[in-house]
Structures are given as structure tokens and as C-alpha cells.
Amino acid sequence: MNAPIGSGPSVHTGRFAGRKAVVTGAAQGIGLAVAHRLVAESADVVLVDRAETVHEAAADLGAHAVLADLETYEGAESAVTESLARLGRIDVLVNNVGGTIWAKPYEHYTPDEIQAEIRRSLFPTLWTTRAVLPHLIEQRSGTVVNVSSIATRGINRIPYSAAKGGVNALTASLAMEAAPYGIRVVATAAGGTDAPPRRVARGPAPRTGQERHWYQQIVDQTVASTLMKRYGTPEEQAAAICFLASDEASYITGTVLPVGGGDPG
């Protein structure tokens, strides 16, 4: 069922020629698919991740790797500083870090788990955007593409939903502030995506029958809400992200594009 990286929607060779791009959460999944497509479309790319496997992923692409924990501002700032040292400038930032850690009804989350979900799926986007923004303002150009989720309306992952709702709000509000500087801020709302098995797990796998049932409820609700009745592929997500990052979307800002087979989220 999984499509190999690099397959799917046709690439547009040369679309990002001369452009410098940073992709976070790029060691696997959607982030890696975005990095593949950007490189295929002639961008000079930095892959950022806190997993050591980012070095291998970047080497396979002939791209740059930066190891950083974007759940802290210090990590985000160091990632941007190192990316600028590698690239000289940043034209595109793709904020892709995030993902549900636990799957269960809200009343079963502990306070620590709620905070962990917010740190995972909201703060990396807040911190990395804040770290790169002065550079984009100084050069008076740039595009920030945030990866949100249709799960802002969904079951058994309320803290994650709240975090992605924050990403949507950041997208809309920062677009207003940044437009006078020639900066666009946009987002995709990714639907269920059938990515290859993760090399680094987001969190603990369901251990009990009840936990497996709660996770299956997410899958069932996602497919039921999706008009196309299937999960997407990382390449389908990457195609939409790269479109928004490109000059083809030059008159689009402050918008969250659902990429969920008809589920608006």
C-alpha cells in the first residue's frame, strides 16, 4: 500500500532552482518526502531533525543535515543559525515537526501527556518560525509552509488537535504581520497518510486491547470522514507543500489547504 519515496505526483524540475530551503522533521515520513521533492526540483536543502538518521537521509539526497531538538527555542535558533551557515540564506521554511504521541479519549490523558503533545506538535513550529523570521524580514522575502492536520476535528487526540489548531492560528495571524515584508505564511492540513514504517517511533505503541481499540477508532474515523475513503501518501502531501512553497502560489498567504481526500478538518 505504501508508495516508494519519489513516486506519485510528477516533479517540476527546476522549479526551485537557486532557492534555499529548510525542512524540519525531515528524517522520515512527510518531511523526508518534501526534502526529496525539493531536491528533485533543484533546491539546495537542509534537513533538520533530532534523530541521528537525518545525516543518512541527507547524504542519500546530496543535501545538508542539521541535528536539533526543535521543542526548545535554543534548538530552533541553533538549527536556523546552522542552516544559514550552510545555505547563506533561507527562502523556504517547511515546519513539519509534529505527530500524535498517544491515542485515547481526552479524560485519559495525564497533565504531563497533554504538555508533551503540545511541545511536540505546536512549539517546534512556533520556535522555528520565530528563529527564522528576523532573517526573512531583513531579506524582505521568503515563504513559511506549516504542516497542520485535519485532526483539528477528530477523536482520541485532543491535545494534538489543539496543537494543530494553534498552527492554523499562527498561519493566519503571522501572514497578516509578515505580508508587508514580502513574506508568505501558508499551511497544509494533512489527512491520514500511509507513510512507511517509522525508523524512530513517535511514542509508545498501543499495549493493551483498549489502547489498540482507541487507535483503531482514529483510523476508522479518519477514513469515514475522507470522501476518497483512503489514506494519502507522503508524496501527495509533499506535492501540496511544495506547490505552496513555490512561486506558483505567489498570491496565496494566510491559507490552510486541506490535503485529506475531501475531509476539510
Tab-separated table of N, CA and C in Angstrom, residues 85-160:
chain	number	residue	atom	x	y	z
A	85	ALA	N	24.378	29.098	7.915
A	85	ALA	CA	25.802	28.895	7.646
A	85	ALA	C	26.002	27.966	6.455
A	86	ARG	N	25.128	26.979	6.317
A	86	ARG	CA	25.237	26.025	5.203
A	86	ARG	C	24.733	26.630	3.885
A	87	LEU	N	23.617	27.386	3.974
A	87	LEU	CA	22.924	27.829	2.755
A	87	LEU	C	23.217	29.271	2.354
A	88	GLY	N	23.554	30.112	3.323
A	88	GLY	CA	23.769	31.526	3.032
A	88	GLY	C	22.520	32.368	3.163
A	89	ARG	N	21.371	31.769	2.915
A	89	ARG	CA	20.076	32.438	3.042
A	89	ARG	C	19.015	31.351	3.169
A	90	ILE	N	17.815	31.721	3.545
A	90	ILE	CA	16.699	30.785	3.594
A	90	ILE	C	15.529	31.407	2.843
A	91	ASP	N	15.086	30.726	1.810
A	91	ASP	CA	13.936	31.192	1.034
A	91	ASP	C	12.652	30.488	1.444
A	92	VAL	N	12.768	29.243	1.873
A	92	VAL	CA	11.605	28.430	2.224
A	92	VAL	C	11.876	27.710	3.535
A	93	LEU	N	10.935	27.821	4.466
A	93	LEU	CA	10.957	27.004	5.683
A	93	LEU	C	9.712	26.136	5.687
A	94	VAL	N	9.892	24.832	5.777
A	94	VAL	CA	8.770	23.900	5.923
A	94	VAL	C	8.791	23.373	7.346
A	95	ASN	N	7.800	23.781	8.142
A	95	ASN	CA	7.673	23.337	9.527
A	95	ASN	C	6.850	22.052	9.561
A	96	ASN	N	7.540	20.925	9.659
A	96	ASN	CA	6.861	19.640	9.557
A	96	ASN	C	6.838	18.852	10.862
A	97	VAL	N	7.586	19.292	11.882
A	97	VAL	CA	7.667	18.512	13.119
A	97	VAL	C	6.295	18.430	13.799
A	98	GLY	N	5.932	17.240	14.240
A	98	GLY	CA	4.677	17.054	14.971
A	98	GLY	C	4.176	15.636	14.793
A	99	GLY	N	3.173	15.294	15.553
A	99	GLY	CA	2.581	13.970	15.427
A	99	GLY	C	2.029	13.492	16.754
A	100	THR	N	0.909	12.825	16.695
A	100	THR	CA	0.278	12.300	17.892
A	100	THR	C	1.196	11.325	18.620
A	101	ILE	N	1.308	11.482	19.923
A	101	ILE	CA	2.101	10.552	20.726
A	101	ILE	C	1.211	9.440	21.281
A	102	TRP	N	0.074	9.831	21.840
A	102	TRP	CA	-0.865	8.860	22.407
A	102	TRP	C	-2.204	8.961	21.704
A	103	ALA	N	-2.973	7.913	21.744
A	103	ALA	CA	-4.308	7.880	21.143
A	103	ALA	C	-5.289	7.374	22.191
A	104	LYS	N	-6.106	8.289	22.720
A	104	LYS	CA	-7.082	7.899	23.739
A	104	LYS	C	-8.028	9.064	23.992
A	105	PRO	N	-9.205	8.787	24.569
A	105	PRO	CA	-10.124	9.865	24.906
A	105	PRO	C	-9.468	10.862	25.869
A	106	TYR	N	-9.885	12.104	25.788
A	106	TYR	CA	-9.209	13.200	26.495
A	106	TYR	C	-9.135	12.971	28.004
A	107	GLU	N	-10.190	12.382	28.572
A	107	GLU	CA	-10.196	12.210	30.019
A	107	GLU	C	-9.132	11.229	30.511
A	108	HIS	N	-8.532	10.500	29.603
A	108	HIS	CA	-7.489	9.543	29.975
A	108	HIS	C	-6.076	10.120	29.851
A	109	TYR	N	-5.939	11.329	29.325
A	109	TYR	CA	-4.627	11.970	29.254
A	109	TYR	C	-4.236	12.520	30.621
A	110	THR	N	-2.982	12.341	30.983
A	110	THR	CA	-2.460	12.979	32.190
A	110	THR	C	-2.006	14.404	31.849
A	111	PRO	N	-1.881	15.280	32.839
A	111	PRO	CA	-1.361	16.630	32.551
A	111	PRO	C	0.002	16.605	31.861
A	112	ASP	N	0.880	15.700	32.277
A	112	ASP	CA	2.204	15.622	31.634
A	112	ASP	C	2.078	15.200	30.174
A	113	GLU	N	1.172	14.295	29.869
A	113	GLU	CA	0.980	13.861	28.487
A	113	GLU	C	0.419	14.991	27.627
A	114	ILE	N	-0.488	15.763	28.179
A	114	ILE	CA	-1.043	16.904	27.434
A	114	ILE	C	0.069	17.886	27.083
A	115	GLN	N	0.907	18.205	28.072
A	115	GLN	CA	2.009	19.126	27.796
A	115	GLN	C	2.981	18.548	26.770
A	116	ALA	N	3.220	17.249	26.837
A	116	ALA	CA	4.138	16.624	25.870
A	116	ALA	C	3.590	16.715	24.453
A	117	GLU	N	2.284	16.534	24.287
A	117	GLU	CA	1.674	16.642	22.956
A	117	GLU	C	1.809	18.064	22.406
A	118	ILE	N	1.588	19.066	23.258
A	118	ILE	CA	1.707	20.453	22.808
A	118	ILE	C	3.159	20.776	22.460
A	119	ARG	N	4.079	20.311	23.286
A	119	ARG	CA	5.506	20.538	22.980
A	119	ARG	C	5.885	19.900	21.653
A	120	ARG	N	5.337	18.749	21.349
A	120	ARG	CA	5.688	18.039	20.121
A	120	ARG	C	5.094	18.715	18.883
A	121	SER	N	3.847	19.133	18.950
A	121	SER	CA	3.134	19.493	17.717
A	121	SER	C	2.820	20.973	17.550
A	122	LEU	N	3.155	21.803	18.532
A	122	LEU	CA	2.970	23.247	18.369
A	122	LEU	C	4.285	24.006	18.507
A	123	PHE	N	5.036	23.713	19.549
A	123	PHE	CA	6.216	24.532	19.828
A	123	PHE	C	7.295	24.470	18.755
A	124	PRO	N	7.570	23.343	18.117
A	124	PRO	CA	8.579	23.383	17.058
A	124	PRO	C	8.244	24.380	15.943
A	125	THR	N	6.961	24.491	15.604
A	125	THR	CA	6.557	25.453	14.579
A	125	THR	C	6.677	26.881	15.099
A	126	LEU	N	6.223	27.118	16.332
A	126	LEU	CA	6.364	28.452	16.926
A	126	LEU	C	7.830	28.859	17.016
A	127	TRP	N	8.663	27.985	17.562
A	127	TRP	CA	10.058	28.335	17.801
A	127	TRP	C	10.832	28.524	16.505
A	128	THR	N	10.683	27.608	15.551
A	128	THR	CA	11.487	27.701	14.333
A	128	THR	C	11.063	28.896	13.495
A	129	THR	N	9.768	29.163	13.452
A	129	THR	CA	9.298	30.353	12.734
A	129	THR	C	9.850	31.613	13.373
A	130	ARG	N	9.808	31.683	14.697
A	130	ARG	CA	10.346	32.865	15.395
A	130	ARG	C	11.843	33.019	15.122
A	131	ALA	N	12.559	31.909	15.082
A	131	ALA	CA	14.001	31.976	14.872
A	131	ALA	C	14.360	32.453	13.472
A	132	VAL	N	13.571	32.062	12.468
A	132	VAL	CA	13.904	32.417	11.086
A	132	VAL	C	13.345	33.775	10.683
A	133	LEU	N	12.341	34.256	11.387
A	133	LEU	CA	11.610	35.450	10.932
A	133	LEU	C	12.488	36.692	10.780
A	134	PRO	N	13.382	37.009	11.717
A	134	PRO	CA	14.219	38.204	11.507
A	134	PRO	C	15.029	38.142	10.222
A	135	HIS	N	15.500	36.962	9.861
A	135	HIS	CA	16.246	36.799	8.609
A	135	HIS	C	15.347	37.068	7.410
A	136	LEU	N	14.144	36.530	7.421
A	136	LEU	CA	13.226	36.737	6.298
A	136	LEU	C	12.829	38.205	6.190
A	137	ILE	N	12.610	38.857	7.332
A	137	ILE	CA	12.268	40.285	7.316
A	137	ILE	C	13.414	41.099	6.746
A	138	GLU	N	14.626	40.773	7.142
A	138	GLU	CA	15.794	41.511	6.642
A	138	GLU	C	15.938	41.375	5.135
A	139	GLN	N	15.703	40.169	4.607
A	139	GLN	CA	15.846	39.995	3.159
A	139	GLN	C	14.569	40.362	2.402
A	140	ARG	N	13.482	40.624	3.165
A	140	ARG	CA	12.191	41.057	2.615
A	140	ARG	C	11.638	40.062	1.596
A	141	SER	N	11.760	38.796	1.937
A	141	SER	CA	11.189	37.745	1.102
A	141	SER	C	11.248	36.432	1.872
A	142	GLY	N	10.475	35.458	1.396
A	142	GLY	CA	10.508	34.129	1.989
A	142	GLY	C	9.120	33.552	2.134
A	143	THR	N	9.071	32.240	2.271
A	143	THR	CA	7.805	31.533	2.444
A	143	THR	C	7.940	30.538	3.580
A	144	VAL	N	6.968	30.563	4.485
A	144	VAL	CA	6.881	29.592	5.574
A	144	VAL	C	5.678	28.703	5.280
A	145	VAL	N	5.921	27.402	5.190
A	145	VAL	CA	4.838	26.439	4.992
A	145	VAL	C	4.746	25.577	6.245
A	146	ASN	N	3.644	25.690	6.947
A	146	ASN	CA	3.412	24.898	8.147
A	146	ASN	C	2.609	23.648	7.798
A	147	VAL	N	2.958	22.534	8.415
A	147	VAL	CA	2.206	21.299	8.211
A	147	VAL	C	1.278	21.117	9.403
A	148	SER	N	0.000	21.353	9.159
A	148	SER	CA	-1.022	21.195	10.183
A	148	SER	C	-1.709	19.846	9.970
A	149	SER	N	-2.973	19.741	10.347
A	149	SER	CA	-3.654	18.453	10.268
A	149	SER	C	-5.154	18.643	10.192
A	150	ILE	N	-5.818	17.731	9.477
A	150	ILE	CA	-7.278	17.724	9.505
A	150	ILE	C	-7.790	17.249	10.860
A	151	ALA	N	-6.880	16.767	11.708
A	151	ALA	CA	-7.283	16.266	13.026
A	151	ALA	C	-7.635	17.370	14.004
A	152	THR	N	-7.679	18.641	13.543
A	152	THR	CA	-8.256	19.670	14.402
A	152	THR	C	-9.734	19.362	14.663
A	153	ARG	N	-10.286	18.468	13.871
A	153	ARG	CA	-11.609	17.908	14.147
A	153	ARG	C	-11.474	16.393	14.095
A	154	GLY	N	-11.305	15.772	15.250
A	154	GLY	CA	-11.107	14.330	15.279
A	154	GLY	C	-11.178	13.806	16.700
A	155	ILE	N	-11.168	12.506	16.831
A	155	ILE	CA	-11.337	11.887	18.134
A	155	ILE	C	-10.021	11.302	18.649
A	156	ASN	N	-9.956	11.154	19.967
A	156	ASN	CA	-8.901	10.419	20.667
A	156	ASN	C	-7.509	11.033	20.542
A	157	ARG	N	-7.427	12.308	20.222
A	157	ARG	CA	-6.138	13.016	20.211
A	157	ARG	C	-6.358	14.518	20.388
A	158	ILE	N	-7.117	14.858	21.410
A	158	ILE	CA	-7.495	16.256	21.634
A	158	ILE	C	-6.289	17.169	21.842
A	159	PRO	N	-5.282	16.815	22.629
A	159	PRO	CA	-4.139	17.727	22.761
A	159	PRO	C	-3.433	17.982	21.429
A	160	TYR	N	-3.302	16.945	20.619
A	160	TYR	CA	-2.718	17.109	19.285
A	160	TYR	C	-3.599	18.017	18.432
